[in-house]
XYZ file of C-alpha atoms in Angstrom:
256
model
C 72.872 -112.964 59.945
C 71.804 -109.811 61.797
C 68.947 -109.282 59.371
C 67.424 -112.622 60.341
C 67.026 -111.230 63.836
C 64.768 -108.562 62.371
C 62.315 -111.329 61.489
C 62.214 -112.299 65.163
C 61.746 -108.618 66.055
C 58.792 -108.439 63.676
C 56.955 -111.421 65.181
C 57.642 -110.482 68.810
C 56.466 -106.928 68.138
C 53.374 -108.200 66.330
C 52.241 -110.169 69.388
C 52.974 -107.220 71.676
C 50.700 -105.221 69.381
C 47.928 -107.745 70.085
C 47.593 -106.308 73.596
C 44.338 -104.331 73.557
C 44.191 -101.806 76.386
C 40.686 -100.709 75.413
C 39.454 -104.259 76.003
C 41.477 -104.622 79.200
C 40.333 -101.348 80.781
C 36.683 -101.714 79.780
C 36.531 -105.202 81.296
C 38.564 -104.542 84.435
C 37.214 -101.094 85.260
C 33.662 -101.194 83.870
C 33.002 -104.948 83.645
C 31.916 -104.429 80.032
C 33.161 -105.245 76.541
C 34.034 -102.116 74.555
C 33.542 -104.019 71.286
C 29.836 -104.189 72.145
C 29.564 -100.491 72.915
C 29.453 -97.424 70.691
C 31.098 -98.073 67.333
C 32.462 -101.407 68.564
C 36.035 -100.334 67.855
C 38.511 -101.211 70.638
C 40.339 -97.913 70.498
C 40.817 -94.551 72.161
C 38.047 -92.680 70.347
C 35.381 -95.253 71.126
C 36.476 -95.230 74.767
C 36.067 -91.446 74.657
C 32.552 -91.677 73.222
C 31.394 -94.393 75.612
C 33.208 -93.732 78.901
C 34.662 -90.231 78.699
C 37.995 -88.414 78.874
C 39.619 -90.408 81.687
C 39.184 -93.827 80.106
C 40.231 -92.468 76.716
C 43.463 -91.045 78.146
C 44.586 -94.237 79.884
C 43.794 -96.219 76.724
C 45.748 -93.743 74.602
C 48.666 -93.901 77.035
C 48.687 -97.713 77.112
C 48.535 -98.203 73.345
C 51.098 -95.446 72.722
C 53.628 -96.745 75.224
C 53.377 -100.353 74.069
C 54.337 -99.203 70.572
C 56.821 -96.460 71.377
C 58.816 -98.281 74.048
C 58.986 -101.564 72.115
C 60.161 -99.862 68.906
C 62.646 -97.702 70.820
C 64.189 -100.712 72.571
C 64.505 -102.597 69.268
C 66.186 -99.601 67.639
C 68.566 -99.267 70.585
C 69.528 -102.967 70.414
C 70.399 -102.748 66.710
C 72.118 -99.360 66.874
C 75.645 -100.847 67.056
C 74.946 -102.565 63.715
C 73.954 -99.322 62.004
C 70.318 -100.254 61.420
C 68.634 -98.565 64.376
C 66.124 -96.728 62.170
C 65.272 -99.878 60.246
C 64.822 -101.989 63.399
C 62.708 -99.229 64.964
C 60.369 -99.114 61.960
C 60.182 -102.884 61.528
C 59.123 -103.194 65.159
C 56.742 -100.241 64.945
C 55.075 -101.511 61.783
C 54.629 -104.962 63.311
C 53.025 -103.459 66.421
C 50.568 -101.453 64.316
C 49.666 -104.591 62.355
C 49.253 -106.502 65.609
C 47.032 -103.775 67.013
C 44.868 -103.533 63.882
C 44.707 -107.253 63.104
C 45.301 -109.140 66.386
C 45.355 -112.889 65.894
C 44.233 -113.511 69.498
C 41.061 -111.476 68.839
C 40.300 -113.054 65.447
C 41.954 -110.121 63.629
C 39.398 -107.603 64.970
C 41.386 -104.701 66.356
C 41.635 -100.944 66.426
C 42.750 -98.452 63.800
C 46.339 -97.965 64.942
C 46.395 -94.202 65.558
C 47.369 -94.476 69.232
C 50.151 -96.927 68.320
C 51.396 -94.561 65.614
C 51.307 -91.751 68.158
C 53.666 -93.715 70.393
C 55.966 -94.530 67.477
C 56.216 -90.900 66.391
C 56.716 -89.693 69.969
C 59.726 -92.001 70.389
C 61.101 -91.326 66.891
C 63.805 -88.804 65.888
C 61.009 -86.377 64.911
C 59.296 -86.565 68.317
C 59.147 -82.757 68.565
C 57.047 -82.635 65.375
C 54.787 -85.333 66.803
C 54.372 -83.402 70.060
C 53.533 -80.131 68.307
C 51.081 -81.806 65.941
C 49.447 -83.695 68.803
C 48.680 -80.381 70.515
C 47.486 -78.829 67.244
C 45.257 -81.811 66.448
C 43.792 -81.840 69.955
C 42.771 -78.195 69.495
C 41.454 -79.063 66.032
C 39.367 -81.884 67.512
C 37.967 -79.508 70.163
C 36.549 -77.165 67.537
C 35.848 -79.453 64.555
C 34.963 -82.678 66.443
C 35.834 -85.097 63.653
C 38.297 -87.542 65.211
C 39.385 -89.220 61.981
C 40.379 -85.838 60.491
C 42.531 -85.008 63.504
C 44.102 -88.470 63.250
C 44.904 -88.052 59.560
C 46.478 -84.632 60.080
C 48.648 -85.914 62.910
C 49.790 -89.108 61.192
C 50.583 -87.555 57.827
C 52.363 -84.470 59.176
C 54.551 -86.562 61.487
C 55.170 -89.191 58.801
C 56.184 -86.659 56.155
C 58.550 -84.958 58.632
C 60.238 -88.303 59.295
C 60.584 -89.052 55.576
C 62.214 -85.651 54.985
C 64.634 -86.273 57.848
C 65.593 -89.692 56.456
C 66.189 -88.190 53.005
C 68.742 -85.812 54.538
C 70.657 -88.148 56.852
C 70.221 -91.294 54.693
C 71.008 -94.005 57.255
C 71.640 -97.610 56.177
C 68.652 -98.984 54.227
C 66.951 -95.593 54.495
C 64.767 -96.242 51.445
C 63.250 -99.307 53.137
C 62.528 -97.074 56.139
C 60.703 -94.646 53.839
C 58.658 -97.521 52.374
C 57.670 -98.646 55.885
C 56.573 -95.122 56.848
C 54.516 -94.762 53.667
C 53.000 -98.187 54.318
C 51.861 -97.074 57.780
C 50.350 -93.875 56.385
C 48.397 -95.762 53.715
C 47.326 -98.389 56.249
C 45.952 -95.631 58.474
C 43.896 -94.289 55.555
C 42.648 -97.818 54.798
C 41.586 -98.357 58.418
C 39.586 -95.107 58.316
C 37.941 -95.742 54.934
C 34.485 -96.084 56.493
C 34.945 -92.717 58.234
C 35.627 -91.041 54.895
C 32.524 -92.637 53.377
C 30.318 -91.509 56.290
C 31.810 -88.021 56.189
C 31.016 -87.496 52.519
C 27.509 -88.839 53.152
C 27.131 -86.371 56.019
C 26.588 -89.034 58.670
C 30.027 -89.250 60.295
C 29.959 -89.782 64.072
C 31.144 -86.991 66.336
C 32.974 -87.481 69.616
C 31.395 -84.519 71.476
C 34.958 -83.773 72.592
C 34.199 -80.148 73.430
C 31.266 -81.072 75.674
C 33.312 -83.743 77.454
C 36.178 -81.321 78.100
C 33.785 -78.665 79.427
C 32.157 -81.282 81.648
C 35.540 -82.171 83.172
C 36.223 -78.513 84.041
C 32.783 -78.128 85.563
C 33.390 -81.148 87.787
C 36.657 -79.600 88.957
C 34.791 -76.665 90.454
C 34.757 -74.228 87.583
C 30.987 -74.271 87.429
C 29.399 -71.233 89.067
C 27.446 -72.132 92.202
C 23.731 -71.569 92.012
C 22.694 -68.323 93.590
C 20.276 -68.480 96.483
C 17.550 -66.239 95.203
C 15.138 -64.879 97.832
C 11.614 -66.140 97.585
C 9.171 -63.739 95.981
C 6.890 -62.005 98.430
C 3.207 -62.504 97.800
C 1.649 -59.055 97.573
C -2.089 -58.900 98.374
C -4.005 -55.712 97.691
C -6.626 -54.313 100.112
C -9.441 -55.027 97.640
C -8.382 -58.665 97.333
C -8.173 -58.932 101.135
C -11.741 -57.547 101.577
C -13.107 -60.004 99.000
C -11.412 -62.865 100.821
C -12.842 -61.755 104.189
C -16.389 -61.487 102.780
C -16.130 -64.971 101.264
C -14.931 -66.288 104.622
C -17.929 -64.690 106.434
C -20.395 -66.158 103.940
C -18.916 -69.626 104.340
C -19.243 -69.380 108.140
C -22.900 -68.220 107.868
C -23.693 -71.151 105.631
C -22.150 -73.520 108.147
C -24.261 -71.992 111.005
C -27.469 -72.478 109.015
Protein backbone atom coordinates (compact mmCIF):
# COMPACT_ATOMS: atom_id res chain seq x y z
CA UNK A 1 0.00 0.00 0.00
CA UNK A 2 2.84 2.39 0.84
CA UNK A 3 4.15 2.19 -2.70
CA UNK A 4 0.88 3.58 -4.05
CA UNK A 5 1.62 6.73 -2.10
CA UNK A 6 4.75 7.13 -4.18
CA UNK A 7 2.50 7.64 -7.20
CA UNK A 8 0.87 10.56 -5.40
CA UNK A 9 4.34 11.87 -4.51
CA UNK A 10 5.30 11.73 -8.18
CA UNK A 11 2.32 13.76 -9.40
CA UNK A 12 2.47 16.34 -6.60
CA UNK A 13 6.20 16.81 -7.19
CA UNK A 14 5.65 17.09 -10.94
CA UNK A 15 3.28 20.04 -10.51
CA UNK A 16 5.64 21.69 -8.03
CA UNK A 17 8.28 21.37 -10.73
CA UNK A 18 6.00 23.36 -13.06
CA UNK A 19 6.77 26.50 -11.04
CA UNK A 20 9.08 28.57 -13.25
CA UNK A 21 11.02 31.14 -11.25
CA UNK A 22 12.67 32.53 -14.37
CA UNK A 23 9.24 33.43 -15.74
CA UNK A 24 8.05 34.75 -12.38
CA UNK A 25 11.07 36.98 -11.73
CA UNK A 26 11.32 38.31 -15.28
CA UNK A 27 7.65 39.31 -15.25
CA UNK A 28 7.46 40.68 -11.71
CA UNK A 29 10.82 42.44 -11.62
CA UNK A 30 11.39 43.43 -15.26
CA UNK A 31 7.85 43.31 -16.68
CA UNK A 32 9.17 41.11 -19.49
CA UNK A 33 8.89 37.50 -20.65
CA UNK A 34 12.22 35.67 -20.45
CA UNK A 35 11.04 33.18 -23.08
CA UNK A 36 11.13 36.05 -25.59
CA UNK A 37 14.62 37.15 -24.61
CA UNK A 38 18.05 35.70 -25.34
CA UNK A 39 17.87 31.98 -26.07
CA UNK A 40 14.23 31.86 -24.96
CA UNK A 41 15.00 29.27 -22.30
CA UNK A 42 13.34 29.96 -18.92
CA UNK A 43 16.37 29.05 -16.87
CA UNK A 44 19.28 30.39 -14.86
CA UNK A 45 21.76 30.74 -17.72
CA UNK A 46 19.41 32.72 -19.92
CA UNK A 47 18.62 34.99 -16.98
CA UNK A 48 22.37 35.47 -16.59
CA UNK A 49 22.82 36.39 -20.26
CA UNK A 50 19.85 38.75 -20.38
CA UNK A 51 19.66 40.36 -16.93
CA UNK A 52 22.95 39.64 -15.17
CA UNK A 53 24.31 37.97 -12.04
CA UNK A 54 21.65 39.08 -9.56
CA UNK A 55 18.66 37.78 -11.50
CA UNK A 56 20.51 34.56 -12.31
CA UNK A 57 21.26 33.91 -8.63
CA UNK A 58 17.69 34.36 -7.40
CA UNK A 59 16.45 32.13 -10.23
CA UNK A 60 19.04 29.49 -9.38
CA UNK A 61 18.09 29.69 -5.70
CA UNK A 62 14.36 29.41 -6.42
CA UNK A 63 14.62 26.44 -8.78
CA UNK A 64 17.13 24.66 -6.53
CA UNK A 65 15.10 25.05 -3.35
CA UNK A 66 11.83 23.96 -4.94
CA UNK A 67 13.51 20.69 -5.93
CA UNK A 68 15.75 20.10 -2.93
CA UNK A 69 13.24 20.90 -0.20
CA UNK A 70 10.38 18.97 -1.83
CA UNK A 71 12.52 15.85 -2.37
CA UNK A 72 13.98 16.10 1.14
CA UNK A 73 10.54 16.32 2.75
CA UNK A 74 9.29 13.33 0.74
CA UNK A 75 12.33 11.29 1.77
CA UNK A 76 11.82 12.26 5.41
CA UNK A 77 8.14 11.23 5.32
CA UNK A 78 8.96 7.77 3.96
CA UNK A 79 12.03 7.18 6.11
CA UNK A 80 10.15 5.10 8.72
CA UNK A 81 9.19 2.69 5.92
CA UNK A 82 12.79 2.19 4.81
CA UNK A 83 12.40 3.80 1.39
CA UNK A 84 13.68 7.31 2.07
CA UNK A 85 16.18 7.19 -0.81
CA UNK A 86 13.57 5.88 -3.22
CA UNK A 87 10.96 8.49 -2.22
CA UNK A 88 13.60 11.24 -2.45
CA UNK A 89 14.54 10.23 -6.00
CA UNK A 90 10.97 9.67 -7.16
CA UNK A 91 10.10 13.18 -6.01
CA UNK A 92 13.29 14.67 -7.42
CA UNK A 93 12.84 13.02 -10.81
CA UNK A 94 9.24 14.21 -11.00
CA UNK A 95 10.30 17.78 -10.20
CA UNK A 96 12.93 17.72 -12.95
CA UNK A 97 10.35 16.42 -15.42
CA UNK A 98 7.91 19.10 -14.29
CA UNK A 99 10.56 21.78 -14.71
CA UNK A 100 11.63 20.58 -18.16
CA UNK A 101 8.17 19.73 -19.49
CA UNK A 102 5.64 21.84 -17.54
CA UNK A 103 2.07 21.09 -18.54
CA UNK A 104 0.91 24.58 -17.51
CA UNK A 105 3.38 26.11 -20.00
CA UNK A 106 2.57 23.71 -22.86
CA UNK A 107 5.59 21.53 -21.97
CA UNK A 108 8.08 24.34 -22.74
CA UNK A 109 10.42 24.52 -19.77
CA UNK A 110 14.04 24.75 -18.77
CA UNK A 111 16.85 22.21 -18.86
CA UNK A 112 16.70 21.04 -15.25
CA UNK A 113 20.24 21.82 -14.09
CA UNK A 114 19.17 24.16 -11.28
CA UNK A 115 16.63 21.57 -10.08
CA UNK A 116 19.31 18.87 -10.15
CA UNK A 117 21.58 21.21 -8.20
CA UNK A 118 18.97 21.42 -5.45
CA UNK A 119 18.47 17.66 -5.44
CA UNK A 120 22.19 16.95 -5.12
CA UNK A 121 22.63 19.63 -2.44
CA UNK A 122 19.95 17.98 -0.27
CA UNK A 123 21.12 14.42 -1.03
CA UNK A 124 23.46 12.23 1.07
CA UNK A 125 26.33 13.32 -1.22
CA UNK A 126 25.70 17.04 -0.68
CA UNK A 127 29.38 17.66 0.11
CA UNK A 128 30.34 16.36 -3.35
CA UNK A 129 27.70 18.61 -4.89
CA UNK A 130 29.01 21.63 -2.98
CA UNK A 131 32.63 21.01 -3.97
CA UNK A 132 31.72 20.43 -7.61
CA UNK A 133 29.52 23.52 -7.67
CA UNK A 134 32.52 25.64 -6.64
CA UNK A 135 34.79 23.86 -9.13
CA UNK A 136 32.28 24.29 -11.97
CA UNK A 137 31.76 27.96 -11.15
CA UNK A 138 35.51 28.51 -11.48
CA UNK A 139 35.48 26.45 -14.68
CA UNK A 140 32.68 28.62 -16.08
CA UNK A 141 34.65 31.78 -15.20
CA UNK A 142 37.60 30.73 -17.35
CA UNK A 143 36.01 28.55 -20.06
CA UNK A 144 32.61 30.31 -20.36
CA UNK A 145 30.68 27.35 -21.74
CA UNK A 146 27.72 26.93 -19.39
CA UNK A 147 26.58 23.55 -20.70
CA UNK A 148 30.04 22.06 -20.06
CA UNK A 149 30.04 23.27 -16.47
CA UNK A 150 26.53 21.83 -16.06
CA UNK A 151 27.55 18.44 -17.44
CA UNK A 152 30.61 18.22 -15.19
CA UNK A 153 28.57 19.09 -12.11
CA UNK A 154 25.65 16.76 -12.83
CA UNK A 155 27.72 13.73 -13.79
CA UNK A 156 30.27 14.02 -10.98
CA UNK A 157 27.54 14.39 -8.35
CA UNK A 158 25.41 11.65 -9.92
CA UNK A 159 28.27 9.15 -10.10
CA UNK A 160 29.19 9.87 -6.46
CA UNK A 161 25.61 9.11 -5.42
CA UNK A 162 25.55 5.87 -7.41
CA UNK A 163 28.79 4.72 -5.75
CA UNK A 164 27.36 5.53 -2.32
CA UNK A 165 24.18 3.54 -3.04
CA UNK A 166 26.24 0.56 -4.22
CA UNK A 167 27.97 0.48 -0.83
CA UNK A 168 25.04 0.99 1.53
CA UNK A 169 22.43 -0.75 -0.68
CA UNK A 170 19.21 0.60 0.85
CA UNK A 171 15.83 -0.95 0.01
CA UNK A 172 15.20 -0.86 -3.76
CA UNK A 173 18.65 0.66 -4.28
CA UNK A 174 18.84 -0.55 -7.88
CA UNK A 175 15.71 1.44 -8.76
CA UNK A 176 17.40 4.47 -7.17
CA UNK A 177 20.41 3.92 -9.44
CA UNK A 178 18.12 3.71 -12.49
CA UNK A 179 16.46 7.01 -11.51
CA UNK A 180 19.84 8.74 -11.12
CA UNK A 181 21.03 7.44 -14.49
CA UNK A 182 17.74 8.56 -16.03
CA UNK A 183 18.30 12.11 -14.74
CA UNK A 184 21.85 12.16 -16.09
CA UNK A 185 20.74 11.02 -19.55
CA UNK A 186 17.82 13.46 -19.49
CA UNK A 187 20.24 16.29 -18.76
CA UNK A 188 22.34 15.29 -21.79
CA UNK A 189 19.19 15.12 -23.93
CA UNK A 190 18.09 18.60 -22.83
CA UNK A 191 21.51 19.98 -23.82
CA UNK A 192 21.72 18.20 -27.18
CA UNK A 193 21.48 21.46 -29.12
CA UNK A 194 24.38 22.88 -27.08
CA UNK A 195 26.58 19.95 -28.09
CA UNK A 196 25.66 20.43 -31.75
CA UNK A 197 26.46 24.17 -31.63
CA UNK A 198 29.71 23.51 -29.79
CA UNK A 199 31.01 21.09 -32.40
CA UNK A 200 29.98 23.55 -35.11
CA UNK A 201 31.88 26.29 -33.28
CA UNK A 202 28.84 28.50 -32.74
CA UNK A 203 27.93 27.74 -29.12
CA UNK A 204 26.70 30.76 -27.14
CA UNK A 205 28.86 32.12 -24.34
CA UNK A 206 27.55 33.61 -21.12
CA UNK A 207 30.27 36.30 -20.71
CA UNK A 208 30.38 35.14 -17.09
CA UNK A 209 33.84 36.58 -16.48
CA UNK A 210 32.84 40.03 -17.73
CA UNK A 211 29.67 40.01 -15.63
CA UNK A 212 31.58 39.04 -12.48
CA UNK A 213 34.19 41.75 -13.10
CA UNK A 214 31.40 44.27 -13.67
CA UNK A 215 29.86 43.41 -10.28
CA UNK A 216 33.18 44.01 -8.50
CA UNK A 217 33.66 47.31 -10.30
CA UNK A 218 30.23 48.46 -9.17
CA UNK A 219 31.14 47.60 -5.58
CA UNK A 220 33.93 50.16 -5.62
CA UNK A 221 36.86 48.09 -6.78
CA UNK A 222 37.27 50.20 -9.88
CA UNK A 223 40.10 52.71 -9.60
CA UNK A 224 38.86 56.31 -9.56
CA UNK A 225 39.86 58.41 -12.51
CA UNK A 226 42.85 60.57 -11.78
CA UNK A 227 42.42 64.30 -12.10
CA UNK A 228 45.16 65.09 -14.54
CA UNK A 229 46.26 68.74 -14.69
CA UNK A 230 45.48 70.52 -17.90
CA UNK A 231 48.40 70.90 -20.27
CA UNK A 232 49.89 74.36 -20.34
CA UNK A 233 49.94 75.99 -23.74
CA UNK A 234 53.52 77.04 -24.41
CA UNK A 235 53.95 79.91 -26.90
CA UNK A 236 57.40 80.77 -28.16
CA UNK A 237 58.60 84.39 -28.59
CA UNK A 238 58.70 84.02 -32.39
CA UNK A 239 55.09 82.83 -32.46
CA UNK A 240 54.08 85.72 -30.19
CA UNK A 241 55.75 88.31 -32.50
CA UNK A 242 54.00 86.85 -35.55
CA UNK A 243 50.67 87.05 -33.75
CA UNK A 244 51.28 90.69 -32.75
CA UNK A 245 52.21 91.69 -36.32
CA UNK A 246 49.07 90.02 -37.69
CA UNK A 247 47.01 91.88 -35.09
CA UNK A 248 48.57 95.25 -36.13
CA UNK A 249 47.89 94.59 -39.81
CA UNK A 250 44.27 93.73 -39.11
CA UNK A 251 43.82 96.99 -37.16
CA UNK A 252 45.42 99.04 -39.99
CA UNK A 253 43.08 97.46 -42.49
CA UNK A 254 40.11 98.36 -40.32
CA UNK A 255 41.30 102.03 -40.06
CA UNK A 256 41.57 102.30 -43.85
